[in-house]
């Protein structure tokens, strides 16, 4: 099996973020943008660039958070190979993407931001130590099922951006729109 088919071809070089898009048909640009983002994430909300009172507004695409694909899931495209795949394999990682379409002089600027978050658990998944002790730190944690059996997600800790996935999405958009560097 060809690794480029599983993981996607790596870009030849870094792609500018934000990426400048020359004045093309707005419908064509938006549809290709949505299609490129949809290859990696499920879209939660779309807000197109609109002309309101003679002023172009900023467009935006927000995605639902997606748990990171592991090395055992090569067909999923939300984690890039190497460090990102291993990190998502050894930790509970999720990603969400935000794409901003900013009208500018002579075209658009596309800003792609993929945020990574680490799951914050009250204890390790299969930990048995301390399962019978009571907590006195004021934290109220309600668990369903047998006591000490389940870990509770306390939330998600932001751990920065996934620049390699941002680059992959930007390269895909650049290729679709036939934008040369």
Short mmCIF file of N, CA, C and O in Angstrom, two decimals, residues 19-73:
data_model
loop_
_atom_site.label_atom_id
_atom_site.label_comp_id
_atom_site.label_asym_id
_atom_site.label_seq_id
_atom_site.Cartn_x
_atom_site.Cartn_y
_atom_site.Cartn_z
N UNK A 19 -2.96 32.01 3.71
CA UNK A 19 -2.69 31.79 2.29
C UNK A 19 -3.45 32.83 1.48
O UNK A 19 -4.64 33.02 1.67
N UNK A 20 -2.73 33.51 0.57
CA UNK A 20 -3.39 34.49 -0.28
C UNK A 20 -4.05 33.78 -1.46
O UNK A 20 -3.43 32.97 -2.13
N UNK A 21 -5.33 34.08 -1.67
CA UNK A 21 -6.08 33.53 -2.79
C UNK A 21 -6.45 34.70 -3.70
O UNK A 21 -7.09 35.65 -3.25
N UNK A 22 -6.04 34.64 -4.97
CA UNK A 22 -6.38 35.73 -5.89
C UNK A 22 -7.90 35.79 -6.11
O UNK A 22 -8.62 34.88 -5.73
N UNK A 23 -8.38 36.87 -6.72
CA UNK A 23 -9.82 37.00 -6.92
C UNK A 23 -10.36 35.94 -7.88
O UNK A 23 -10.20 36.05 -9.09
N UNK A 24 -10.94 34.91 -7.33
CA UNK A 24 -11.59 33.84 -8.08
C UNK A 24 -13.08 33.91 -7.78
O UNK A 24 -13.51 34.66 -6.91
N UNK A 25 -13.85 33.07 -8.44
CA UNK A 25 -15.29 33.00 -8.18
C UNK A 25 -15.50 32.63 -6.71
O UNK A 25 -15.02 31.59 -6.25
N UNK A 26 -16.20 33.48 -5.93
CA UNK A 26 -16.37 33.21 -4.49
C UNK A 26 -17.04 31.87 -4.21
O UNK A 26 -16.69 31.20 -3.24
N UNK A 27 -17.99 31.47 -5.03
CA UNK A 27 -18.67 30.18 -4.82
C UNK A 27 -17.70 29.02 -5.02
O UNK A 27 -17.70 28.05 -4.26
N UNK A 28 -16.86 29.13 -6.04
CA UNK A 28 -15.85 28.11 -6.34
C UNK A 28 -14.85 27.99 -5.17
O UNK A 28 -14.53 26.90 -4.72
N UNK A 29 -14.38 29.14 -4.69
CA UNK A 29 -13.42 29.15 -3.57
C UNK A 29 -14.06 28.53 -2.33
O UNK A 29 -13.46 27.67 -1.68
N UNK A 30 -15.29 28.95 -2.00
CA UNK A 30 -15.93 28.46 -0.78
C UNK A 30 -16.18 26.95 -0.85
O UNK A 30 -15.91 26.24 0.11
N UNK A 31 -16.70 26.48 -1.99
CA UNK A 31 -16.99 25.04 -2.12
C UNK A 31 -15.73 24.20 -2.01
O UNK A 31 -15.74 23.14 -1.37
N UNK A 32 -14.62 24.64 -2.60
CA UNK A 32 -13.37 23.90 -2.49
C UNK A 32 -12.80 23.97 -1.07
O UNK A 32 -12.23 22.99 -0.58
N UNK A 33 -12.99 25.09 -0.43
CA UNK A 33 -12.53 25.23 0.95
C UNK A 33 -13.29 24.28 1.88
O UNK A 33 -12.69 23.56 2.68
N UNK A 34 -14.61 24.27 1.75
CA UNK A 34 -15.43 23.38 2.58
C UNK A 34 -15.08 21.91 2.30
O UNK A 34 -14.95 21.11 3.22
N UNK A 35 -14.87 21.58 1.02
CA UNK A 35 -14.53 20.20 0.66
C UNK A 35 -13.18 19.79 1.24
O UNK A 35 -13.01 18.66 1.72
N UNK A 36 -12.20 20.70 1.23
CA UNK A 36 -10.87 20.39 1.77
C UNK A 36 -10.93 20.19 3.29
O UNK A 36 -10.32 19.27 3.83
N UNK A 37 -11.67 21.04 3.98
CA UNK A 37 -11.78 20.92 5.44
C UNK A 37 -12.56 19.67 5.81
O UNK A 37 -12.24 18.95 6.75
N UNK A 38 -13.60 19.36 5.02
CA UNK A 38 -14.44 18.20 5.27
C UNK A 38 -13.69 16.88 5.11
O UNK A 38 -14.11 15.86 5.63
N UNK A 39 -12.57 16.89 4.40
CA UNK A 39 -11.74 15.68 4.28
C UNK A 39 -11.11 15.28 5.61
O UNK A 39 -10.73 14.14 5.80
N UNK A 40 -10.98 16.24 6.53
CA UNK A 40 -10.30 15.98 7.80
C UNK A 40 -11.21 16.06 9.01
O UNK A 40 -10.96 15.40 10.01
N UNK A 41 -12.23 16.91 8.95
CA UNK A 41 -13.10 17.17 10.10
C UNK A 41 -14.56 17.21 9.67
O UNK A 41 -14.85 17.45 8.51
N UNK A 42 -15.44 17.04 10.63
CA UNK A 42 -16.87 17.26 10.40
C UNK A 42 -17.17 18.72 10.72
O UNK A 42 -16.81 19.21 11.79
N UNK A 43 -17.81 19.41 9.79
CA UNK A 43 -18.03 20.84 9.93
C UNK A 43 -19.23 21.10 10.85
O UNK A 43 -20.29 20.52 10.67
N UNK A 44 -19.01 21.98 11.81
CA UNK A 44 -20.06 22.36 12.75
C UNK A 44 -20.84 23.58 12.25
O UNK A 44 -22.05 23.61 12.32
N UNK A 45 -20.11 24.58 11.76
CA UNK A 45 -20.77 25.81 11.35
C UNK A 45 -20.01 26.46 10.19
O UNK A 45 -18.78 26.49 10.19
N UNK A 46 -20.76 26.98 9.23
CA UNK A 46 -20.19 27.73 8.10
C UNK A 46 -20.80 29.12 8.09
O UNK A 46 -22.00 29.27 8.25
N UNK A 47 -19.97 30.10 7.90
CA UNK A 47 -20.44 31.46 7.72
C UNK A 47 -19.68 32.05 6.54
O UNK A 47 -18.49 32.35 6.64
N UNK A 48 -20.36 32.20 5.43
CA UNK A 48 -19.74 32.65 4.18
C UNK A 48 -19.36 34.13 4.25
O UNK A 48 -19.90 34.89 5.03
N UNK A 49 -18.45 34.50 3.36
CA UNK A 49 -18.15 35.91 3.15
C UNK A 49 -19.39 36.53 2.52
O UNK A 49 -19.96 35.99 1.57
N UNK A 50 -19.84 37.64 3.11
CA UNK A 50 -21.05 38.30 2.60
C UNK A 50 -20.78 39.78 2.39
O UNK A 50 -19.93 40.36 3.06
N UNK A 51 -21.55 40.36 1.49
CA UNK A 51 -21.49 41.80 1.24
C UNK A 51 -22.65 42.43 2.01
O UNK A 51 -23.81 42.22 1.70
N UNK A 52 -22.31 43.18 3.06
CA UNK A 52 -23.32 43.83 3.90
C UNK A 52 -23.04 45.33 3.89
O UNK A 52 -21.96 45.76 4.31
N UNK A 53 -24.00 46.09 3.41
CA UNK A 53 -23.89 47.55 3.34
C UNK A 53 -22.60 47.98 2.62
O UNK A 53 -21.91 48.89 3.07
N UNK A 54 -22.26 47.27 1.55
CA UNK A 54 -21.08 47.63 0.77
C UNK A 54 -19.76 47.17 1.34
O UNK A 54 -18.70 47.52 0.82
N UNK A 55 -19.78 46.39 2.43
CA UNK A 55 -18.55 45.91 3.07
C UNK A 55 -18.56 44.38 3.08
O UNK A 55 -19.56 43.77 3.47
N UNK A 56 -17.44 43.79 2.64
CA UNK A 56 -17.31 42.33 2.69
C UNK A 56 -17.00 41.90 4.12
O UNK A 56 -16.08 42.42 4.75
N UNK A 57 -17.78 40.95 4.63
CA UNK A 57 -17.55 40.44 5.98
C UNK A 57 -16.61 39.24 5.92
O UNK A 57 -16.43 38.62 4.88
N UNK A 58 -16.05 38.90 7.05
CA UNK A 58 -15.15 37.75 7.14
C UNK A 58 -15.95 36.46 7.18
O UNK A 58 -16.96 36.37 7.87
N UNK A 59 -15.51 35.46 6.42
CA UNK A 59 -16.14 34.14 6.46
C UNK A 59 -15.42 33.26 7.46
O UNK A 59 -14.27 33.51 7.82
N UNK A 60 -16.11 32.20 7.88
CA UNK A 60 -15.52 31.34 8.91
C UNK A 60 -16.11 29.94 8.82
O UNK A 60 -17.30 29.78 8.59
N UNK A 61 -15.26 28.96 9.05
CA UNK A 61 -15.69 27.56 9.16
C UNK A 61 -15.17 27.05 10.50
O UNK A 61 -13.98 27.16 10.80
N UNK A 62 -16.07 26.49 11.31
CA UNK A 62 -15.70 25.86 12.57
C UNK A 62 -16.05 24.39 12.49
O UNK A 62 -17.08 24.03 11.92
N UNK A 63 -15.21 23.55 13.07
CA UNK A 63 -15.45 22.11 13.03
C UNK A 63 -15.75 21.59 14.43
O UNK A 63 -15.43 22.22 15.43
N UNK A 64 -16.35 20.40 14.46
CA UNK A 64 -16.53 19.71 15.72
C UNK A 64 -15.19 19.16 16.17
O UNK A 64 -14.33 18.83 15.35
N UNK A 65 -14.97 19.02 17.49
CA UNK A 65 -13.74 18.37 17.94
C UNK A 65 -13.73 16.91 17.50
O UNK A 65 -14.77 16.26 17.47
N UNK A 66 -12.56 16.43 17.15
CA UNK A 66 -12.40 15.06 16.67
C UNK A 66 -11.25 14.41 17.41
O UNK A 66 -10.15 14.97 17.47
N UNK A 67 -11.50 13.24 18.01
CA UNK A 67 -10.42 12.53 18.71
C UNK A 67 -9.36 12.12 17.69
O UNK A 67 -9.67 11.72 16.57
N UNK A 68 -8.11 12.26 18.10
CA UNK A 68 -6.99 12.02 17.20
C UNK A 68 -6.88 10.58 16.76
O UNK A 68 -7.05 9.65 17.55
N UNK A 69 -6.56 10.39 15.48
CA UNK A 69 -6.38 9.04 14.96
C UNK A 69 -5.04 8.48 15.42
O UNK A 69 -4.06 9.21 15.60
N UNK A 70 -5.00 7.20 15.62
CA UNK A 70 -3.81 6.52 16.14
C UNK A 70 -3.05 5.83 15.01
O UNK A 70 -3.50 5.82 13.87
N UNK A 71 -1.92 5.23 15.36
CA UNK A 71 -1.16 4.51 14.33
C UNK A 71 -1.91 3.28 13.84
O UNK A 71 -1.60 2.75 12.78
N UNK A 72 -2.91 2.85 14.59
CA UNK A 72 -3.71 1.70 14.17
C UNK A 72 -4.87 2.11 13.27
O UNK A 72 -5.66 1.26 12.86
N UNK A 73 -4.97 3.41 12.95
CA UNK A 73 -6.03 3.92 12.08
C UNK A 73 -5.42 4.74 10.93
O UNK A 73 -5.61 5.95 10.85
#
